[in-house]
Every structure is written in C-alpha cells, then in structure tokens.
Coordinates of C-alpha atoms and ligand atoms in Angstrom, one line a residue:
X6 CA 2.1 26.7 -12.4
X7 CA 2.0 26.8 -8.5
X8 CA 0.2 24.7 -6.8
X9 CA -0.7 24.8 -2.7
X10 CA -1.8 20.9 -1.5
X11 CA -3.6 20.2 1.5
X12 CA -3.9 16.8 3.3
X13 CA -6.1 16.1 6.2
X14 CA -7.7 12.6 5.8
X15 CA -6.3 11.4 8.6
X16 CA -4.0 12.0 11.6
X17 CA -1.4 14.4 9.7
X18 CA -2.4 17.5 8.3
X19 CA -0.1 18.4 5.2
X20 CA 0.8 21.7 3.1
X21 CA 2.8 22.3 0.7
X22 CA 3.5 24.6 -2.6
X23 CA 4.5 22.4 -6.1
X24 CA 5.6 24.0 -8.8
X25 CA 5.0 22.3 -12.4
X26 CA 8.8 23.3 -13.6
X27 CA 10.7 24.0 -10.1
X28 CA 9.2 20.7 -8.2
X29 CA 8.7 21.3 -4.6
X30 CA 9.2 24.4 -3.5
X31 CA 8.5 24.3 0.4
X32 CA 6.1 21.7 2.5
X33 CA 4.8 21.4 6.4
X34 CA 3.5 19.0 8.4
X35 CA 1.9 18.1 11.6
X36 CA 1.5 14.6 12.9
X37 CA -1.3 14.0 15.1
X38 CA 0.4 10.2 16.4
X39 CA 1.6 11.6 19.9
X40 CA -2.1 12.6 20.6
X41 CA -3.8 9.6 19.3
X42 CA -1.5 7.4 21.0
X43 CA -3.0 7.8 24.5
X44 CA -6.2 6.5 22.8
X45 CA -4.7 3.4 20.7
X46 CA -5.8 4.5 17.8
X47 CA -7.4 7.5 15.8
X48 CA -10.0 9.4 17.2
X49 CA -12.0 10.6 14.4
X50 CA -13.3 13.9 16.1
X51 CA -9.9 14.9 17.6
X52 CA -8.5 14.3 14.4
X53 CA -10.8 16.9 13.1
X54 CA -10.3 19.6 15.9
X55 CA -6.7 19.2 15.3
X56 CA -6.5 20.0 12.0
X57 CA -8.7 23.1 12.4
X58 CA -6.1 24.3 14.9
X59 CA -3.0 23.7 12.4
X60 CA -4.2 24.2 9.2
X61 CA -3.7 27.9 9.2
X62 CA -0.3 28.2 10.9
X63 CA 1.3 24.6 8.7
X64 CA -0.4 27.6 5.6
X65 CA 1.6 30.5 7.2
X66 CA 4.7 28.4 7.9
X67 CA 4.4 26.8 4.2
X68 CA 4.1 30.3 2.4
X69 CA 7.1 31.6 4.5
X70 CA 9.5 29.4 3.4
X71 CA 8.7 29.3 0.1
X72 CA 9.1 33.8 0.1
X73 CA 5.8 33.7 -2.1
X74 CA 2.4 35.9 -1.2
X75 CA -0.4 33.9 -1.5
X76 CA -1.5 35.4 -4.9
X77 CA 1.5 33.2 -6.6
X78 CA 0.0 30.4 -5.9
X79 CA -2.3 29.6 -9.1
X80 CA -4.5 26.8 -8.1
X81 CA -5.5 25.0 -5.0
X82 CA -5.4 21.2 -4.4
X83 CA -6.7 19.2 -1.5
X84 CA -7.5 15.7 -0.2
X85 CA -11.6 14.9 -0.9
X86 CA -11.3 11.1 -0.1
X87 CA -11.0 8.7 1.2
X88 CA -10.2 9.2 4.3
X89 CA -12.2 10.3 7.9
X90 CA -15.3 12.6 7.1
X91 CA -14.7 15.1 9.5
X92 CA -11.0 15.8 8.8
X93 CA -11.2 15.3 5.1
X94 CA -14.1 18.8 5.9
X95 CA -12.0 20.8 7.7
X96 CA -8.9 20.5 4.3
X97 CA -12.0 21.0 2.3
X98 CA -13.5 23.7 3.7
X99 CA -10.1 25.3 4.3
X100 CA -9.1 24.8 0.7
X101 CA -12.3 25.9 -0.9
X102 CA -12.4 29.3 1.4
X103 CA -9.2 30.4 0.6
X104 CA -9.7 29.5 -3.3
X105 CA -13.1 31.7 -2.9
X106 CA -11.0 34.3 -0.9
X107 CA -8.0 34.5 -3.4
X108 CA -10.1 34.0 -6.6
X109 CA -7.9 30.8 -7.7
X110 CA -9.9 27.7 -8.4
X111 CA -9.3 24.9 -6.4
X112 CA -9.1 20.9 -7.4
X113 CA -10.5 18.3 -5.3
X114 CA -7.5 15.2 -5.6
X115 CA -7.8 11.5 -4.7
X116 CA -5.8 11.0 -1.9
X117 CA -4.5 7.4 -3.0
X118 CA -3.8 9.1 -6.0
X119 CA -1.4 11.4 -4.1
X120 CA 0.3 8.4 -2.7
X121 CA 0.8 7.1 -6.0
X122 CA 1.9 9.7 -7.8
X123 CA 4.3 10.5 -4.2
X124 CA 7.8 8.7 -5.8
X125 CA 7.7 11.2 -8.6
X126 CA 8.6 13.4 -6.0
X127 CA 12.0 12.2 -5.9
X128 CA 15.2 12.8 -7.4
X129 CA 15.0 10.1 -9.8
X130 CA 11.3 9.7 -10.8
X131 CA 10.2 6.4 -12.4
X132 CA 8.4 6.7 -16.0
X133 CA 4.8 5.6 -17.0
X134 CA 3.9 2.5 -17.2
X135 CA 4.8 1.0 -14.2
X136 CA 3.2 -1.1 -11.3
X137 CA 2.1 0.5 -7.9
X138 CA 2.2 -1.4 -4.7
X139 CA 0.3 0.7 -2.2
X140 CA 0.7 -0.6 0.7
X141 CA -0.5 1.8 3.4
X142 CA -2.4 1.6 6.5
X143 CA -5.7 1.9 4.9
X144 CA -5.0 0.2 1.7
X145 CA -3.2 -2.6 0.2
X146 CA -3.2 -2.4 -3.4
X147 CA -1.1 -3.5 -7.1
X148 CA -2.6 -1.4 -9.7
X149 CA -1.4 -0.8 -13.4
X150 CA -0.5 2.7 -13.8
X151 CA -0.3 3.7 -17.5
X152 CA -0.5 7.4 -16.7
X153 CA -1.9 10.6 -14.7
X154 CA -5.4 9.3 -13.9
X155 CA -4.7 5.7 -15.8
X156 CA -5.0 3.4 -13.0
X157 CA -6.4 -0.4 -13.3
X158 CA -6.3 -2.4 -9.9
X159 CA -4.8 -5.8 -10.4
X160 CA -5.7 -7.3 -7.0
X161 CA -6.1 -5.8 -3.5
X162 CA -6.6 -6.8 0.3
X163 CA -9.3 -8.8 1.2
X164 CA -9.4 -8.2 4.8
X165 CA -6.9 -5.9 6.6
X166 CA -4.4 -3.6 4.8
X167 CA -0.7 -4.3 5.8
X168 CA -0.4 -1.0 7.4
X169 CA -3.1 -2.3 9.6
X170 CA -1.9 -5.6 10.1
X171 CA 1.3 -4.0 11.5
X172 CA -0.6 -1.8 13.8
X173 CA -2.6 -4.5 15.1
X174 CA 0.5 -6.8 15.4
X175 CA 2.4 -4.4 17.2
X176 CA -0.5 -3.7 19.5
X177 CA -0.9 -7.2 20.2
X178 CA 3.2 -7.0 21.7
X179 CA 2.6 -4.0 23.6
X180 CA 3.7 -1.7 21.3
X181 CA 2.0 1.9 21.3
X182 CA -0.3 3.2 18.1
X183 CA 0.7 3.1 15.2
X184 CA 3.1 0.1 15.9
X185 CA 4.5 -0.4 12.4
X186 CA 7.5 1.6 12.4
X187 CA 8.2 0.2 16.2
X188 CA 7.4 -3.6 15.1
X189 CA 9.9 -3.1 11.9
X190 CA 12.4 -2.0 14.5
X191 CA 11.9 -4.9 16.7
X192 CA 11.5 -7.1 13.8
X193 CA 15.6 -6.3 13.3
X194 CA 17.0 -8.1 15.9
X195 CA 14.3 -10.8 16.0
X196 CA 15.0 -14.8 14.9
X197 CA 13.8 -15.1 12.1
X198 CA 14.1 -19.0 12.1
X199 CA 12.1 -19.3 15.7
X200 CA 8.7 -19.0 14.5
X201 CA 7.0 -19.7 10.9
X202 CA 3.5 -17.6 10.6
X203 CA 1.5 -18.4 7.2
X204 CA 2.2 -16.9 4.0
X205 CA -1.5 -15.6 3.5
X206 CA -2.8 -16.3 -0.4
X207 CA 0.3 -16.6 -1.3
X208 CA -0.6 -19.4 -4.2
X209 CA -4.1 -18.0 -4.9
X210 CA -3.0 -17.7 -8.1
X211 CA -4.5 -14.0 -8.2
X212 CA -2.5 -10.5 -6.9
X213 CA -4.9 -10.3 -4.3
X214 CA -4.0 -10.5 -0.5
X215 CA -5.2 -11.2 2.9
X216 CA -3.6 -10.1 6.3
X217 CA -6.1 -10.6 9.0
X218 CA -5.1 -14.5 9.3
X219 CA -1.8 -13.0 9.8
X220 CA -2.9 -11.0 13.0
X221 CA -4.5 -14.1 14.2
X222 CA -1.3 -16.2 14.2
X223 CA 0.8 -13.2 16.1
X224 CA -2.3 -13.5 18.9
X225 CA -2.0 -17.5 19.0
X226 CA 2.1 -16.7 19.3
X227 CA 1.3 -14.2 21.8
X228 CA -1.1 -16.5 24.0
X229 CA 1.4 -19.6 23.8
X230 CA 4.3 -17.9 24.3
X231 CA 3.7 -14.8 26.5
X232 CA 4.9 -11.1 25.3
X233 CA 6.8 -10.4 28.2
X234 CA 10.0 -12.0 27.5
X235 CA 11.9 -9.2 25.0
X236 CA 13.4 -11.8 23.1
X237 CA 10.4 -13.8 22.2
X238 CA 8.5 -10.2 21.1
X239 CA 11.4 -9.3 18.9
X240 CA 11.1 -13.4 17.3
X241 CA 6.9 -13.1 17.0
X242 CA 7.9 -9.4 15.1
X243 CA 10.2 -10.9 13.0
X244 CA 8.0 -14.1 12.1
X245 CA 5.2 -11.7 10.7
X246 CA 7.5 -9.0 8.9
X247 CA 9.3 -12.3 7.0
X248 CA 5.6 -13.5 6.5
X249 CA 3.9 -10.1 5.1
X250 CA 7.4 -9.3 3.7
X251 CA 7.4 -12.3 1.5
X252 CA 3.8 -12.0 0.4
X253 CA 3.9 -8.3 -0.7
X254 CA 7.4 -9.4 -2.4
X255 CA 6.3 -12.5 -4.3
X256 CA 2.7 -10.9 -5.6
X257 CA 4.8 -7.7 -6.7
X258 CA 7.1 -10.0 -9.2
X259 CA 3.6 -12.0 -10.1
X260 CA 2.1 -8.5 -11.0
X261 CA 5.2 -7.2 -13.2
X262 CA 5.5 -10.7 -14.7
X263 CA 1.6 -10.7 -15.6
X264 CA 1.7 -7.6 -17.6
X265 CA 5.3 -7.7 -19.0
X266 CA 5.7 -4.4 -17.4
X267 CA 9.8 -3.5 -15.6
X268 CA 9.4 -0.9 -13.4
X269 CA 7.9 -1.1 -9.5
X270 CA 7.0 1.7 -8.0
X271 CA 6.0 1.5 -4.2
X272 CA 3.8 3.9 -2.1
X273 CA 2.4 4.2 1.6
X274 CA 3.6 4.2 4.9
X275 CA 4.5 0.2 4.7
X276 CA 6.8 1.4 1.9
X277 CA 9.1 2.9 4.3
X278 CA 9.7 -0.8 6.0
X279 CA 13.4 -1.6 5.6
X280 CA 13.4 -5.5 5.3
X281 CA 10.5 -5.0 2.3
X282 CA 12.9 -2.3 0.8
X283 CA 15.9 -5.2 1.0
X284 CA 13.8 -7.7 -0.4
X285 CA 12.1 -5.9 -3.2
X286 CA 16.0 -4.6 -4.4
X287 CA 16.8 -8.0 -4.6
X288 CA 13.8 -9.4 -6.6
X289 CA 14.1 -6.3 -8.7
X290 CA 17.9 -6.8 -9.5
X291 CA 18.1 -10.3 -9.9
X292 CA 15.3 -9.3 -12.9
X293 CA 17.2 -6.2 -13.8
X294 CA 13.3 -4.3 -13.3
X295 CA 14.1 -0.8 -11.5
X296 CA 12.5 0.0 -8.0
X297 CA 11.1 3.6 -6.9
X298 CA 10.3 4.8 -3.3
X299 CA 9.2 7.8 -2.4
X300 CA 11.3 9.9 0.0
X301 CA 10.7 8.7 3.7
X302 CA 9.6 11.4 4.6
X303 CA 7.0 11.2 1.7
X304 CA 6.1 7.8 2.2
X305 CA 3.2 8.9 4.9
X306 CA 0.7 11.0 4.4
X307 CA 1.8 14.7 3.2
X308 CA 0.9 17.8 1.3
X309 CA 3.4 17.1 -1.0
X310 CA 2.1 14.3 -3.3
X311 CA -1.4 16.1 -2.6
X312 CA 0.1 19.4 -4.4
X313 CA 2.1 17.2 -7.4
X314 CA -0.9 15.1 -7.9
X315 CA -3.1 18.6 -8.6
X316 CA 0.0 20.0 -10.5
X317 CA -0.4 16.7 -12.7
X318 CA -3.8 16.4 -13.3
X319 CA -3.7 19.9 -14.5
X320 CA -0.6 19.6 -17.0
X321 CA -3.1 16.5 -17.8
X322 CA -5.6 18.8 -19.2
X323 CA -8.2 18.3 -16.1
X324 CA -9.9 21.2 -15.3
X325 CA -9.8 22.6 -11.1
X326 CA -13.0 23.9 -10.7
X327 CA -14.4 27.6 -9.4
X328 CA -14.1 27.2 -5.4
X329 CA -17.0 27.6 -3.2
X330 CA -19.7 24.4 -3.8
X331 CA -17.9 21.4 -2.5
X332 CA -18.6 18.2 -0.7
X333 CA -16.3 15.4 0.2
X334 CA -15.9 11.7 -0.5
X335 CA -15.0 9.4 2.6
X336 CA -15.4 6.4 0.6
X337 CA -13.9 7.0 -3.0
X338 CA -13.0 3.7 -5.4
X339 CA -10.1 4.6 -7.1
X340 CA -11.2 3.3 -10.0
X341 CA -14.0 5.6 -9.9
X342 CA -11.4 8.5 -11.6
X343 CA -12.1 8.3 -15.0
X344 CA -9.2 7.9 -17.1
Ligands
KG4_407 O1 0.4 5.9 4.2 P1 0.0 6.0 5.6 O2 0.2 7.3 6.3 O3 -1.4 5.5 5.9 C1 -2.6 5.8 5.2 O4 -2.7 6.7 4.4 O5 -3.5 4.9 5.5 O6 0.8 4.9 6.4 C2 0.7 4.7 7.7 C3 0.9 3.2 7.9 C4 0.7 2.8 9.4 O7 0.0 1.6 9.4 C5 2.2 2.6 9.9 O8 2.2 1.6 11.0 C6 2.8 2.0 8.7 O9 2.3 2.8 7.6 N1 4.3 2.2 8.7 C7 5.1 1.1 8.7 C8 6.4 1.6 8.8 N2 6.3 3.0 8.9 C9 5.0 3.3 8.8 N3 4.9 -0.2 8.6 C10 5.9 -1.0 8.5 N4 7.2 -0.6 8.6 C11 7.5 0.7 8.8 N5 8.8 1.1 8.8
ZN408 ZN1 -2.3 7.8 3.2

C-alpha cells in the first residue's frame, strides 16, 4: 500500500510517499527557519502562506523521484493536530482536495504520533513494547507504547518543553531562532564544571518534568555574568545541556525501570542533541536495554513519519475516510486516540 504524507503543523512543510512493504520510497522538505529567524520565532500566518506556496512543488518534487503517477499512491495521510491552525489548514485542505481529486481516501494522523512512530523509519527499527521519550519543541513526553495507537503517557512537562527551553536558552545568549541545535554546538566546547544550574524535579518521585526554572537560571547566569564574553556563553550552554541532559537521562531509566520494559525509543527534534545521545548509550548499555533514534534528518518535523504513521494505522485495521469533509485539531491530547 502507498501512502503520500503531508506535514505542515509548523515551520516545515513535509511530503513524502511510504510504502507498507518497500519503506520509504522518496520524501521533501522545506524548512521555513531562515524566514522565521528575522522574527525570533514563528510567525503563525507566514507559516501558513509559506506552506501554500510549497506544498504543491515539495508534491511535484516528491512524486518525481519516486517515478510514480499520482494514481499509485493508494491513500492519503496528513498532519490534523496539534500544531498552528492555519498551517495545519493549508496540509489539510491540500490533502483532502487531492484525495477528492484522485478518488483515494485520505487519513487524518496525529502528528506526535508521527514522531513516535519516526525511529521505525530506520534501518534497525525497535519492536513493541518500548518507551518513548518525546522530547520536541512542543512537547516533552515518556509514554508507554504497547503498539500502533497503544500509547499511555507516563509523565510529561509541566511548564516548557525542552525544545523550548533550548530555544529560549539560546535566545537568552544571543543565539538566533531556533537556538537548540546552535546552543548544543556551543554547549561542546563549554566547562562543564564552571557553572551548576538545577536539576529540575529531578527526585519528584514521578516521570514528570519541568524546564522553565531552567530558563530562569540561564537568565540569572546571563545578568551576573554578562553574554558577551564567548567563553562564559559556551560555560552557561554547557551548564544547562548537563542540567536538561541529566534530567531527560535519569527520568528515562526511572520510566523503563517502572514498567519492566528494555527498549527506549527517542523522538523529536531534542533527540538529535549529541551529549543526550552519549548519555542515554551509556545508561542504556550499562543496563544492556537497546536505544532507537530516528534518522537525523527524521528527528524534526517531516512527511516521512506522517506517511508511515498512516501506512500503520492502516495495516492496523483503521479505516482512512472518504476525502472532502474535514476539520483540523490544533489542540489534540494524545491520549485522545483510542486504542
Ligand atoms: O520535533 P521538532 O521539529 O519540534 C516540534 O515538533 O515541536 O523539534 C524542534 C526542536 C526545536 O526546539 C530545536 O531547537 C530542537 O528541536 N533541536 C535541538 C537540537 N536540534 C533541534 N535541541 C537540542 N539539541 C539539538 N541538537
Ligand atoms: Zn514535531
């Protein structure tokens, strides 16, 4: 079965074509970062009037690669929520006209779901059960994963997600939107000894996590020590990414030890941060548990886990629905898929 995805929740639109025994068979994407940069963040309606613009070339470029006419493709999946109203419309609308267009039905996917399910993309995919940690910059969450639509959250953020907490770092050092990727880099030749930041909720005796204290110490760093001195920003960068490091680290081995389970599987853009990757090897070899990450490339938002999630659901059994009447969901509780 051939499934196209489409992403647009956010600042990257996504496409791609899955197939159910072939895996992926070609994807595209557009990042919208350089434009939001300017502004410091996203800009909801030029998020939106970008993806209207790329949507139907990232399509074009998709098909061509993949040598297939559009009537291969069998059903159509797309991001409904969560994510920014107006963009999550235009991958909607998009999706929906072409399903009516083509006479394919199209299937309306959770777009946490898609991150998820994203490490399955990969050469060696993990096998249910195993814990999630998604960690991007909208969400911070461990959830039990039994199977396709099987997901029970075992503890979440209570404040900012670490994606977010890296952005708002980074900011807070001069570093331009979105700062995580910059800060991590940073972070690298940092002391890591120089500064101590707290080690939010780390004992709260529950998998649930805080980061907004965390942003609050880089700004007291930042006022007491100045961020103009390149040493001292690379020492502040380091201090947080050992103290978010650490937490998301320590509350992963508390969530595999809780429910006996071996396997770790982590998802989101935060996924892609080196020292996290280092330390979670560790943890997971001195247990002898196995660790999947998606492909980097995967590990932000894509078309890719939005067309394996659909191609998944529907070896599942769920049924994609007749396109034409649709609506989307902005704010959608994962939990709210039944399972
Ligand atoms: O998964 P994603 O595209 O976001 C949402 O769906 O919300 O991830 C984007 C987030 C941003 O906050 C970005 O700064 C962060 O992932 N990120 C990183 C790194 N690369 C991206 N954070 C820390 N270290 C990185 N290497
Ligand atoms: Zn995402």
């Amino acid at each position: 079965m051939l499934v196209l995805g489409i992403e647009s929740s956010c600042d990257e639109t996504g496409v791609a074509l899955y197939d159910s025994e072939r895996g992926l068979i070609a994807h595209a994407l557009h990042s919208q970062i350089a434009m939001h940069a300017e502004y410091g963040g996203v800009v909801p309606e030029l998020a939106s009037r970008d993806h209207i613009r790329r949507i139907v070339p990232l399509l074009r470029d998709t098909v061509g690669r993949a040598g297939l006419p559009l009537a291969a493709i069998d059903a159509i999946a797309y991001t409904q929520g969560p994510g920014l109203s107006g963009a999550l419309l235009v991958g909607c609308a998009f999706a929906e006209a072409l399903g009516l267009s083509l006479g394919k039905p199209v299937l309306p996917v959770h777009h946490l779901e898609g991150h998820l399910l994203s490490p399955l993309l990969s050469a060696d995919p993990p096998q249910f059960p195993f814990i999630a940690l998604l960690v991007s910059g909208g969400h911070t969450q461990l959830m039990r994963v039994t199977g396709v639509g099987k997901y029970e959250t075992l503890g979440e953020t209570l404040d900012d997600a670490a994606g977010e907490a890296f952005d708002k770092s980074a900011k807070l050092l001069g570093l331009p939107y979105p700062g995580g990727a910059a800060l991590s880099k940073l972070a690298e030749t940092g002391d890591p000894a120089r500064f101590d930041l707290p080690r939010p909720m780390l004992h709260s005796g529950d998998l649930n996590f805080s980061f907004s204290g965390l942003k609050t110490a880089v700004l007291n760093l930042v006022r007491q020590h100045g961020a103009d001195d390149a040493t001292t920003r690379a020492d502040i960068a380091r201090a947080f990414q050992e103290a978010i490091v650490e937490v998301l680290v320590k509350k992963s081995i508390q969530a595999l030890k809780q429910t006996g389970l071996k396997t770790l599987v982590v998802a989101g853009g935060v996924g892609a941060n080196r020292q996290l990757r280092q330390q979670l090897n560790q943890a997971m070899e001195k247990h002898r548990w196995r660790v999947h990450y998606p492909e980097l490339e995967f590990c932000t938002d894509n078309g890719a886990m939005i067309a394996l999630a659909g191609a998944m659901r529907l070896r599942a059994g769920s049924a994609a629905k007749p396109a034409g009447i649709f609506a989307v969901r902005p704010r959608w509780p994962l939990a709210d898929l039944a399972g």
